CSV table of C-alpha atoms in Angstrom, one decimal:
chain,number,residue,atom,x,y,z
A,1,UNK,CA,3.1,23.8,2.0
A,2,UNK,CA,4.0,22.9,5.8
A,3,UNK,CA,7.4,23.8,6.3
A,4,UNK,CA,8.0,25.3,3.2
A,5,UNK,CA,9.8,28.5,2.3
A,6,UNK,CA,7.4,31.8,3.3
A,7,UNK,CA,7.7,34.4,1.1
A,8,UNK,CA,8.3,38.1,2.7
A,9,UNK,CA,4.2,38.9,3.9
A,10,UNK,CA,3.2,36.2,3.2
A,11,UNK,CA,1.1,35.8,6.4
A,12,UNK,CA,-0.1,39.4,6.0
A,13,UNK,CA,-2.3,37.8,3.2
A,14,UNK,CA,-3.8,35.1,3.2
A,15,UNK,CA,-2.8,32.0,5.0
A,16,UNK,CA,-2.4,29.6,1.5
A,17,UNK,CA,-4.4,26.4,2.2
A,18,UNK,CA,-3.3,23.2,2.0
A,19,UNK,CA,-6.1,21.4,0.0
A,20,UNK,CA,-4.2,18.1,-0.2
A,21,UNK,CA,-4.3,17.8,3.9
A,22,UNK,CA,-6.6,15.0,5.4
A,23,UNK,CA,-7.1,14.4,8.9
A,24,UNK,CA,-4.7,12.9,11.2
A,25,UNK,CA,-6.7,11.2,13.9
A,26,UNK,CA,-6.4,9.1,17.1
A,27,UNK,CA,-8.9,6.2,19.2
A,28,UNK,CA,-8.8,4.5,21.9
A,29,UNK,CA,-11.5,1.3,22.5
A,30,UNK,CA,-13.7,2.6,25.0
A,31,UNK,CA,-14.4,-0.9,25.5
A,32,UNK,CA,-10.7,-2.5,26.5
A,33,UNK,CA,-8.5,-1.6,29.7
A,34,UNK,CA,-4.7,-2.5,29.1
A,35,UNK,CA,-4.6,-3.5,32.9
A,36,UNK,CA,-6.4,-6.9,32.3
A,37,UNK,CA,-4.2,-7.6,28.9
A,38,UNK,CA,-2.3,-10.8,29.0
A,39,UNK,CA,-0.6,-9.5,25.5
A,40,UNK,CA,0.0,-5.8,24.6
A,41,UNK,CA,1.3,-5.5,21.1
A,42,UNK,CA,2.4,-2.8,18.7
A,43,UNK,CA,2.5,-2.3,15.0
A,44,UNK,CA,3.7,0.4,13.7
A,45,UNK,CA,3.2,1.4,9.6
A,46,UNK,CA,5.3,3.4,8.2
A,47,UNK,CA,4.5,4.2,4.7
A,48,UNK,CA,5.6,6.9,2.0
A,49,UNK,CA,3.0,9.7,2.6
A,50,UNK,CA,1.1,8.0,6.3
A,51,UNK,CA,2.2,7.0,9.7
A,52,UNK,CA,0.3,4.5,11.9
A,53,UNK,CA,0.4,2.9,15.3
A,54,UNK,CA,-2.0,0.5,16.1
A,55,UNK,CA,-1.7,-1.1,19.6
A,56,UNK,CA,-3.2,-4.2,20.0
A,57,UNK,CA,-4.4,-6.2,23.4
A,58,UNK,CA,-4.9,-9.6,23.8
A,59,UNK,CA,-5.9,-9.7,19.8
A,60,UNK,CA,-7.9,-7.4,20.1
A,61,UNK,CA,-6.9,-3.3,19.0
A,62,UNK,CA,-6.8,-0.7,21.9
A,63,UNK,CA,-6.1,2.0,20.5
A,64,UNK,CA,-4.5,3.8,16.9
A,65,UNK,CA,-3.0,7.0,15.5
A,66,UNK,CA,-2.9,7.5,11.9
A,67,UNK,CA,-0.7,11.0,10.7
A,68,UNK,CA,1.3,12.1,8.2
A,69,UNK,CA,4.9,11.0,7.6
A,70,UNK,CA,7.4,13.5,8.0
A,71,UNK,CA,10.9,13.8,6.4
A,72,UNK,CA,12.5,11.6,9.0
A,73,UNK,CA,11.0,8.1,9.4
A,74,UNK,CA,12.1,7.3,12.8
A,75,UNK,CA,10.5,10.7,14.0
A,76,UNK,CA,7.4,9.8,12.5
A,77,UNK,CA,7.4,6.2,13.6
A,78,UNK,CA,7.9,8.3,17.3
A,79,UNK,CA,5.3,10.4,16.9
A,80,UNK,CA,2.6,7.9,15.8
A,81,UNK,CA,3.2,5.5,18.7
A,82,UNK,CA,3.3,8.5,20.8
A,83,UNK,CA,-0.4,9.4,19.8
A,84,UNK,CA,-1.9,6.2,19.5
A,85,UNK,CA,-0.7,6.2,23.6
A,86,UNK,CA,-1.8,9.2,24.3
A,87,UNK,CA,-4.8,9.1,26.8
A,88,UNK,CA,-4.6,6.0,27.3
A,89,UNK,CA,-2.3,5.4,30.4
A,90,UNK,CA,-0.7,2.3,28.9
A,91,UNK,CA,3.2,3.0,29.4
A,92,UNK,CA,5.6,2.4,26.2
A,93,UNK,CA,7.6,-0.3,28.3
A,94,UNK,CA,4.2,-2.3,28.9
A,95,UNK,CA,4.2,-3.2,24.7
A,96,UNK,CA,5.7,-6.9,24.9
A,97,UNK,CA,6.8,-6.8,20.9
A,98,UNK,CA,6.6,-4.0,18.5
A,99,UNK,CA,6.7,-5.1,14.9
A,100,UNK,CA,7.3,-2.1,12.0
A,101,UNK,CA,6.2,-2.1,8.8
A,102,UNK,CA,5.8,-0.1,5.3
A,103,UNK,CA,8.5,1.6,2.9
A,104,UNK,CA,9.8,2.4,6.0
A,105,UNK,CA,10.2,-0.3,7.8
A,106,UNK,CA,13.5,-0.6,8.7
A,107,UNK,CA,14.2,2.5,10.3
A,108,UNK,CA,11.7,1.8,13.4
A,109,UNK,CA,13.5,2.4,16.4
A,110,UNK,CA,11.3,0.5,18.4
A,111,UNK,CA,10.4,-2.1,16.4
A,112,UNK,CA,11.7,-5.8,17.6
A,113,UNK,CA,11.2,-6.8,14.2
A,114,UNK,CA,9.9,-6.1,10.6
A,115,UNK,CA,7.4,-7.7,8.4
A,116,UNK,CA,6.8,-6.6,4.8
A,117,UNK,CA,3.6,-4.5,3.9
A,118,UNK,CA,1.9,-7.3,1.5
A,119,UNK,CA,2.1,-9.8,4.3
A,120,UNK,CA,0.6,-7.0,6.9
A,121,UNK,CA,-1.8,-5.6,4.8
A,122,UNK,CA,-3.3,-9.3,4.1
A,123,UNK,CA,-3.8,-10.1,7.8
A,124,UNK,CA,-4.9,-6.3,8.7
A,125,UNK,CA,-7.8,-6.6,5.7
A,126,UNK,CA,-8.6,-10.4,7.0
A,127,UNK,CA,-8.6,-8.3,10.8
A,128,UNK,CA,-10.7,-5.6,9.3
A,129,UNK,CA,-13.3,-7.0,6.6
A,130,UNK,CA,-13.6,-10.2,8.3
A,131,UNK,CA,-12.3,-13.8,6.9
A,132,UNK,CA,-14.5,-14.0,4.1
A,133,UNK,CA,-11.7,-11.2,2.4
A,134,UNK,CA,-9.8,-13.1,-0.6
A,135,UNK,CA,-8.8,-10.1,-2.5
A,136,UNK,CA,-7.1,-7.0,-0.9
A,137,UNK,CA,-6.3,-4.2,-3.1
A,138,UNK,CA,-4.0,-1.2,-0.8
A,139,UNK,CA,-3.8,1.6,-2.2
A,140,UNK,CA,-1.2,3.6,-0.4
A,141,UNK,CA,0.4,6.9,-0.9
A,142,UNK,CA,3.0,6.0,-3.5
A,143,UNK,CA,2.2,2.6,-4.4
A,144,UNK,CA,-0.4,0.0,-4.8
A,145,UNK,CA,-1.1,-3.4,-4.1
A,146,UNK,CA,-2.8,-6.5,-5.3
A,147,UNK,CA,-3.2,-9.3,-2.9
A,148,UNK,CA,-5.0,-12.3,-2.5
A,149,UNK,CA,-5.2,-14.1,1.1
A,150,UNK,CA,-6.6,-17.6,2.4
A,151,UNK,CA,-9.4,-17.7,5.3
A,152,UNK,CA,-6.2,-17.6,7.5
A,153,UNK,CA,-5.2,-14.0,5.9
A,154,UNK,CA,-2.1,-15.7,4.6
A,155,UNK,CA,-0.8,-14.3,1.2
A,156,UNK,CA,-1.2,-16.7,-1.6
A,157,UNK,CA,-0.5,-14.7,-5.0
A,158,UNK,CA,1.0,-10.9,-4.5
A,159,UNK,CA,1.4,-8.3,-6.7
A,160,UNK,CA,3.2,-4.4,-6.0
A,161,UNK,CA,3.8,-1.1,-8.4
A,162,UNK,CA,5.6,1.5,-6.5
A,163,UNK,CA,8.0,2.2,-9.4
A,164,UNK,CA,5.4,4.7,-10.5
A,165,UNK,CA,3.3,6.4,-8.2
A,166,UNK,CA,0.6,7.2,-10.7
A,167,UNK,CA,-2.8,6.4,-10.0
A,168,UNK,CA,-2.0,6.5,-6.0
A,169,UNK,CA,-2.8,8.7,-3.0
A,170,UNK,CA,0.5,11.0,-3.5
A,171,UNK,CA,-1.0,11.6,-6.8
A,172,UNK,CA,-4.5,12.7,-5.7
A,173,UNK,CA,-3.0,15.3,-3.1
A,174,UNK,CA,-1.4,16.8,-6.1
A,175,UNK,CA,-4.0,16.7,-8.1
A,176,UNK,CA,-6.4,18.8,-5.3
A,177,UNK,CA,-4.0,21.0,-4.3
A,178,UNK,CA,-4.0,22.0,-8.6
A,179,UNK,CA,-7.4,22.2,-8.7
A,180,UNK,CA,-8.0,24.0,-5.1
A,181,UNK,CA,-10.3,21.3,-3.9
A,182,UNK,CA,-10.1,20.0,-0.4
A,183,UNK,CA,-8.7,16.3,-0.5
A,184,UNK,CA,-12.1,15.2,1.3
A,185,UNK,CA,-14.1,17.3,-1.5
A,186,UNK,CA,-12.8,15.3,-4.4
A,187,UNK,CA,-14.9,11.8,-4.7
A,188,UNK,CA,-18.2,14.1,-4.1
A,189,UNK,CA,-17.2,16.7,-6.5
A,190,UNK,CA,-16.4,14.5,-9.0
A,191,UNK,CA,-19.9,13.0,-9.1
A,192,UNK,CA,-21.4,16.6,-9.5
A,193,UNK,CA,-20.9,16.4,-12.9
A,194,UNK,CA,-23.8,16.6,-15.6
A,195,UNK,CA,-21.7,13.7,-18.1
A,196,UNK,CA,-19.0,11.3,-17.4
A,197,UNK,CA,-16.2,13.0,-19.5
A,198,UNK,CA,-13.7,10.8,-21.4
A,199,UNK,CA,-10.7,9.8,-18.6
A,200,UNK,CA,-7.2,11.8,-19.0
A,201,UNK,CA,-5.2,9.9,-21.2
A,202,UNK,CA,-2.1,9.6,-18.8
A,203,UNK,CA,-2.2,9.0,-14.8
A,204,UNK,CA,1.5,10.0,-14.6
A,205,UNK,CA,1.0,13.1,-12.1
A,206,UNK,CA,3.5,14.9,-14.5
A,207,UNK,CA,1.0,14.6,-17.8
A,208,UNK,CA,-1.9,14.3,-16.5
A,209,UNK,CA,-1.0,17.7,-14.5
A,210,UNK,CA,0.1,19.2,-17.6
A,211,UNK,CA,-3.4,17.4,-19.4
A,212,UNK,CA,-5.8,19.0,-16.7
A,213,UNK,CA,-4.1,22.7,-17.3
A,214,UNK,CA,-5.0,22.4,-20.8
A,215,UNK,CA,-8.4,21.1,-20.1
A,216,UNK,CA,-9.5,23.9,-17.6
A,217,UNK,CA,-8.2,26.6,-20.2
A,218,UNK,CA,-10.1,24.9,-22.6
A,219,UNK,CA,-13.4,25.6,-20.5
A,220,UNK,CA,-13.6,22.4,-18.7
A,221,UNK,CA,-15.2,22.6,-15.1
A,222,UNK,CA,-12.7,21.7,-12.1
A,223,UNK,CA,-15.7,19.4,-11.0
A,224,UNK,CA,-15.0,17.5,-15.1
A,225,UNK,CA,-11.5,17.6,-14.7
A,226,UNK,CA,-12.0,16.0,-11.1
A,227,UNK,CA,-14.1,13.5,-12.8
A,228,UNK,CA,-11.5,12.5,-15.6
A,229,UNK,CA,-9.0,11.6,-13.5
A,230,UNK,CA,-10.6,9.6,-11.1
A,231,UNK,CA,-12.1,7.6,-14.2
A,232,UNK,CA,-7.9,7.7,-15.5
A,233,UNK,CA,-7.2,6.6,-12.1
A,234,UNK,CA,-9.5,3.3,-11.5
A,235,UNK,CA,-8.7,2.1,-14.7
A,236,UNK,CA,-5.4,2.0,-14.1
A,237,UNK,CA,-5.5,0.8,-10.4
A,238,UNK,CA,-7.8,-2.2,-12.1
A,239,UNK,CA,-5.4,-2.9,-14.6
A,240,UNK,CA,-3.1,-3.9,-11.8
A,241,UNK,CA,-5.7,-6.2,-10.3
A,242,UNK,CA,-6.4,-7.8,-13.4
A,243,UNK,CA,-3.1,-9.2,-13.6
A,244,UNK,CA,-3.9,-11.3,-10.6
A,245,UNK,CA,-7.8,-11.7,-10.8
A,246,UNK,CA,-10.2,-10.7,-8.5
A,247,UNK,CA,-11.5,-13.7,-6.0
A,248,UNK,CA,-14.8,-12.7,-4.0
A,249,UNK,CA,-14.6,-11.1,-1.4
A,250,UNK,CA,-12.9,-8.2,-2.3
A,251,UNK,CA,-11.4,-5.3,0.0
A,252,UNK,CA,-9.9,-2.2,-0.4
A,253,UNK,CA,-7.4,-0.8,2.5
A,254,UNK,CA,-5.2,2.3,2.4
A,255,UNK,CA,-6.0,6.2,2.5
A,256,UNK,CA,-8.0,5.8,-1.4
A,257,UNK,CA,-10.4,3.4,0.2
A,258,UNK,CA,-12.0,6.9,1.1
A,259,UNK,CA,-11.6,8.5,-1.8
A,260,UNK,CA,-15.6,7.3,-3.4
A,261,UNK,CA,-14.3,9.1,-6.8
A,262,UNK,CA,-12.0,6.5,-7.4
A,263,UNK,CA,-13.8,3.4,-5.6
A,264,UNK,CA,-16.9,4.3,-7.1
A,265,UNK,CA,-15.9,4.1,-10.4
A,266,UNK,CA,-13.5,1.2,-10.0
A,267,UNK,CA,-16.3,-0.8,-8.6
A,268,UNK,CA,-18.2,0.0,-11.5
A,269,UNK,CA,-15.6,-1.3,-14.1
A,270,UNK,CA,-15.3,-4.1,-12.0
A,271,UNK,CA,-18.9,-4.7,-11.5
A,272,UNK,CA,-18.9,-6.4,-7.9
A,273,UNK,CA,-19.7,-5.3,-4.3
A,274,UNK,CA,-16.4,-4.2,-2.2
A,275,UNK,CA,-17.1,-5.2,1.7
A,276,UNK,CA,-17.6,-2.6,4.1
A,277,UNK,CA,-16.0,-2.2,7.6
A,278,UNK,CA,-16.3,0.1,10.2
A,279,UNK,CA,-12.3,0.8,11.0
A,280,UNK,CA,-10.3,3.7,9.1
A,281,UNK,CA,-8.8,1.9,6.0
A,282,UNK,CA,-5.7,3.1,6.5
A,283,UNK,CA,-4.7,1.1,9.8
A,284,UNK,CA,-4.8,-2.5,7.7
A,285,UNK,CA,-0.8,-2.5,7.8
A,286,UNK,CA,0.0,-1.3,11.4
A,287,UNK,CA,-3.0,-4.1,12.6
A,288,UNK,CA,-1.5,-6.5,10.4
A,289,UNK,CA,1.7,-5.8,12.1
A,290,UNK,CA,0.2,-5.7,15.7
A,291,UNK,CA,-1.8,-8.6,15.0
A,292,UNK,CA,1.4,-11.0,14.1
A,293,UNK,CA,3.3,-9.2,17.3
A,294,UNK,CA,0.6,-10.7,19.2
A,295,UNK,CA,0.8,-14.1,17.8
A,296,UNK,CA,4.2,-14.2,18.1
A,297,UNK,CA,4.1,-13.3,21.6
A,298,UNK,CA,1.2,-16.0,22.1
A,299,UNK,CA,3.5,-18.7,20.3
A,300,UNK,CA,6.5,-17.5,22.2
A,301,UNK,CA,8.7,-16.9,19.8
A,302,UNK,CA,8.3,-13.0,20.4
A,303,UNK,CA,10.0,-12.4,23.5
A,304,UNK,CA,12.9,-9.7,23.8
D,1,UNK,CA,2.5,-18.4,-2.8
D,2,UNK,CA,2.8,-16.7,-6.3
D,3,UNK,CA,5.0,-13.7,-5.9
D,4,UNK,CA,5.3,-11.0,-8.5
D,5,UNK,CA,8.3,-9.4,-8.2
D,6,UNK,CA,8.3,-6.0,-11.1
D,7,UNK,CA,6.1,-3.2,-12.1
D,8,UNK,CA,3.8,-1.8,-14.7
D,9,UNK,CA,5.3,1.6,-16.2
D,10,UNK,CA,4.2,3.6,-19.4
D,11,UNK,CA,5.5,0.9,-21.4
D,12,UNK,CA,4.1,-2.3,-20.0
D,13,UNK,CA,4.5,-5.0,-17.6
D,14,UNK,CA,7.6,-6.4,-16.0
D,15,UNK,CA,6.7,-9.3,-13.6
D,16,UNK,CA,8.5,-12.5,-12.2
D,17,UNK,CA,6.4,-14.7,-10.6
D,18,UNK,CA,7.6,-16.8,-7.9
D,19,UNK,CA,5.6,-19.9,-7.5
D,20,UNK,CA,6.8,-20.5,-3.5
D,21,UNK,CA,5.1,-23.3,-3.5
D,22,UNK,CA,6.9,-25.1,-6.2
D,23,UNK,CA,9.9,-23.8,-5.4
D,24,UNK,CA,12.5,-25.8,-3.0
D,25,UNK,CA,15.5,-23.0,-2.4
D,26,UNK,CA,17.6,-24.9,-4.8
D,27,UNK,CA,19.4,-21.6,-5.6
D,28,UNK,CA,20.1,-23.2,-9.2
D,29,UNK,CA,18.2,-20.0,-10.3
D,30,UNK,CA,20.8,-17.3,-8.4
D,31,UNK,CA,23.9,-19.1,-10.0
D,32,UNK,CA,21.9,-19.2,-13.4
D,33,UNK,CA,21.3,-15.7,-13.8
D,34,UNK,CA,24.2,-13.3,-15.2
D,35,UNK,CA,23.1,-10.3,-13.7
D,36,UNK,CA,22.4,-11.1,-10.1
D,37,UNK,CA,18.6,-10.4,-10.4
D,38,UNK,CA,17.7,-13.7,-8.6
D,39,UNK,CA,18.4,-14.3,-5.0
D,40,UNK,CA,17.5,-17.1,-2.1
D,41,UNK,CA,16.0,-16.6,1.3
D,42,UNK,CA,14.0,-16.4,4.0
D,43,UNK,CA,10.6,-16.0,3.0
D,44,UNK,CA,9.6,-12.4,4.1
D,45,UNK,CA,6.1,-11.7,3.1
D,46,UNK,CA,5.4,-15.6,5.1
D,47,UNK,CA,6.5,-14.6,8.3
D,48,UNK,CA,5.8,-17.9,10.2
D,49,UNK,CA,7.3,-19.9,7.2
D,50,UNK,CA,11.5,-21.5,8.2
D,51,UNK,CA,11.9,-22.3,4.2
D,52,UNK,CA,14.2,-20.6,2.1
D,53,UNK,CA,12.8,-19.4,-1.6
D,54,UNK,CA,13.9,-17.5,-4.3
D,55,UNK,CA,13.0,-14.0,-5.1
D,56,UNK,CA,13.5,-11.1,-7.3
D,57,UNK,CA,16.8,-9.0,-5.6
D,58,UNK,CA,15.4,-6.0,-3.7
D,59,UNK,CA,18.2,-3.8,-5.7
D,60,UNK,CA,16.7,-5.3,-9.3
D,61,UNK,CA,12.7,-4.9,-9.3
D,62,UNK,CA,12.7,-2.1,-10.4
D,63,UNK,CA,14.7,-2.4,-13.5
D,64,UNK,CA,14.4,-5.7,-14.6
D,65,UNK,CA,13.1,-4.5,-17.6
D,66,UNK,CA,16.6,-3.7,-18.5
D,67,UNK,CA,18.4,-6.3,-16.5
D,68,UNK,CA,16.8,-9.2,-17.7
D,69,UNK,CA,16.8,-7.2,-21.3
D,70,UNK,CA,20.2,-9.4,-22.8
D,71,UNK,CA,18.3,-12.2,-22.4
D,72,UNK,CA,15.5,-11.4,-24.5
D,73,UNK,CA,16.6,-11.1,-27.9
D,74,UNK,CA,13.8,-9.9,-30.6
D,75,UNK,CA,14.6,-12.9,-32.7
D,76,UNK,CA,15.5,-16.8,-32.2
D,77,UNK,CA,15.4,-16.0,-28.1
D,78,UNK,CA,17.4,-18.8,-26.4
D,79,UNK,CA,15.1,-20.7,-23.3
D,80,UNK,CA,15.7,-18.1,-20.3
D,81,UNK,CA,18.6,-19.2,-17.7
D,82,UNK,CA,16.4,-18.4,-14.7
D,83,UNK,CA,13.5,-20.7,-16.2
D,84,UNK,CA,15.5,-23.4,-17.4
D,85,UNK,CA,17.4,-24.0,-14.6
D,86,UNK,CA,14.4,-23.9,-12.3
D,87,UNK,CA,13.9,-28.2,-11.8
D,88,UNK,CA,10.8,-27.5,-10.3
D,89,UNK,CA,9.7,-24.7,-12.8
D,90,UNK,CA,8.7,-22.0,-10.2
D,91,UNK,CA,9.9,-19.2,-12.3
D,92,UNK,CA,7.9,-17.2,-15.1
D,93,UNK,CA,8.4,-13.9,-17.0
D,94,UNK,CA,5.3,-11.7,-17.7
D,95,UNK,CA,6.8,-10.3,-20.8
C-alpha cells in the first residue's frame, strides 16, 4: 500500500502490487490558447478517494488533472490544480474564480467559493453528455448519487447514500486488491465467465469480503467471484435510482462509469441505453464547478 | 427541486424529501421539530437561486433514522411535527 509500513526486506522480494491503482492522468486542449481567453475559470473536485482540476476558458475546458486524494485535502486540492497547469503556460494568478467542490469542499485553499457536488455533477454531466442528459447517476469513491437535471443542467429531484460506501468505487479497489486483479482488469474479467453466478448476498465491503473468501475456498473462480459482485453491486446502485426514477437520457459520471462489470450489468437490469461521451467520467464535478465559476464571472457576480 | 435528504443502509430507507418548490422558508418546520433535524437556508445545491428553503441539518442525515425515531411510534403514530406544520406541505418521510 503507498505509504504504508515496509516490512524488514521487503523490497528484496518482490515489490507488492497495488491492484486497486488506476491511472492518474492530465490534458490540455490542443485546440485552445489561454492568451485569447476573456474568462479563465477553475474547478477543483475534491472527493473521498479522487482529486480533479478542471480549468475552463471562455466556457470552454483547457485543460484537467484527475489523481488520487491524499490524506490531506488541501495538498491534494494543490496538487491537482498544479497538474492540470502543468504544460500549459497559463499562470495560477491568471484563473479569475476558482470554485471547489466534493466531500472536500471546504478545505480548498484556493477556492473563492464552494458549490455542493449534486449541483456540480448535474451541470458537469449536462457539460459532458450533452443537454439531452435528464438522469445522472455519480458514482464516486465512497458514495453515490441519483440526480435528475432540466435542459439547463439544473437539479430538479436529488438523491445521495454516502452513509455506506457499499456498492461504490472504494469498495471495488478493495475488492481487486483481494482478489489480485488489476482495477482496470475487473469489468473484462468479470464477463469471462462460462455462467452468470447468483450475486453476493451483501455489498457491505466487510461481508461481502468475508462472502468472496468463502466462495474461492469453496472452488469458485476469482473471474465468478468477480462476476458476483459486480451483479451485487448494480443491483444495489439501481436500487438507489429507483427511488427517484429514471427519465431518458440517462448518464453515468464518476470513476465506475469505467468499470463495464458494473455498467454492463446495470444497464441490463435497467434495460435502456446510457449516452456516451468522449471526456474521462470522472471530471463531471470539477467541470461542473469550472463551468458555474465561469458564469459567475460572465454575470459578474464572480469577481474577487 | 425535490431534495432527499437520508440514506439507504442494511436496514432500509431513510429519506426526507424537500419539495423546494413548494416550500417558502417559513421555518415553521425548524421550530416544529424537537430534535433540531430541520434547518432553513440558502439553497446550496441552486447556486444562482437568493431563496431561503428548508433542509435536512448537515449534522442529522445520517442518523435520522434514530432522530426522527420518537416520533414514529409502532402504534396510533400522532401526524409528524415536521409535516404538519409545513402550510405548504413540502415535507415527506420515506419510511
Amino acid at each position: 500500500m503507498a505509504g504504508g509500513i515496509k516490512m524488514p526486506g521487503e523490497e528484496k522480494k518482490q515489490q507488492k502490487q497495488e491492484f486497486w491503482r488506476w491511472t492518474e492522468s492530465n490534458w490540455k486542449n490542443p485546440d485552445l490558447d489561454w492568451n485569447d481567453a476573456k474568462i479563465v475559470t477553475a474547478g477543483i473536485d475534491v472527493g473521498s478517494v479522487s482529486s480533479q482540476a478542471v480549468i475552463v476558458t471562455d466556457g470552454r475546458i483547457f485543460a484537467y488533472s484527475n489523481m488520487r486524494t491524499g490524506s490531506d485535502s488541501p495538498e491534494s486540492a494543490r496538487n491537482a490544480l498544479n497538474y492540470a497547469l502543468k504544460g500549459t503556460g497559463l499562470p495560477e494568478d491568471r484563473i479569475d474564480y476558482c470554485i471547489g467542490t466534493g466531500y472536500g469542499r471546504v478545505n480548498v485553499p484556493m477556492a473563492d467559493r464552494s458549490i455542493t457536488e449534486i449541483a456540480c455533477h448535474a451541470r458537469g454531466a449536462h457539460f459532458l453528455y450533452g443537454p439531452e442528459v435528464r438522469t445522472v447517476l455519480d458514482v464516486g469513491g465512497q458514495d453515490c448519487k441519483a440526480i435528475h437535471c432540466d435542459g439547463k443542467g439544473k437539479v430538479t429531484d436529488f438523491l445521495m447514500n454516502d452513509k455506506c460506501a457499499a456498492g461504490t468505487g472504494r469498495g471495488m479497489e478493495v475488492f481487486a486488491d483481494l482478489l489480485s486483479v488489476p482495477i482496470i482488469e475487473v469489468g473484462d474479467r468479470s464477463f469471462d465467465i462460462e455462467k452468470e453466478p447468483e450475486p453476493v448476498s451483501s455489498t457491505c465491503v466487510v461481508y461481502a469480503k468475508t462472502e468472496a473468501t468463502g466462495l474461492l475456498r469453496s472452488g469458485w473462480k476469482v473471474n465468478e467471484v468477480l462476476a458476483a459482485y459486480c451483479s451485487a453491486m448494480a443491483e444495489r446502485i439501481y436500487s438507489l435510482i429507483e427511488r427517484i426514477g429514471v427519465e431518458e437520457r440517462f448518464a453515468i459520471t464518476g470513476g465506475m462509469a469505467k468499470n463495464k462489470g458494473v455498467i454492463d450489468r446495470l444497464m441490463k437490469i435497467m434495460n435502456i441505453e446510457p449516452m456516451k461521451t468522449e471526456w474521462d467520467t470522472q471530471i463531471a464535478g470539477a467541470a461542473g464547478a469550472a463551468l458555474f465559476a465561469n458564469t459567475l464571472v460572465a454575470k459578474g457576480k464572480g469577481r474577487k | 427541486m425535490k431534495a432527499n435528504y437520508g440514506y439507504k443502509d442494511g436496514s432500509g430507507d431513510y429519506f426526507i424529501t424537500i419539495d423546494t418548490d413548494k416550500c417558502n422558508g417559513c421555518r415553521e418546520c425548524v421550530s416544529a421539530c424537537p430534535y433540531g433535524v430541520m434547518g432553513v437556508g440558502p439553497d446550496e445545491n441552486d447556486p444562482f437561486s437568493d431563496d431561503e428553503v428548508a433542509f435536512v441539518t448537515e449534522q442529522e442525515r445520517k442518523k435520522i433514522k434514530y432522530t426522527c425515531g420518537p416520533c414514529k411510534p409502532m402504534k396510533n403514530r400522532p401526524p409528524l411535527p415536521c409535516v404538519a406544520a409545513c402550510g405548504p406541505g413540502a415535507i415527506s418521510h420515506s419510511w
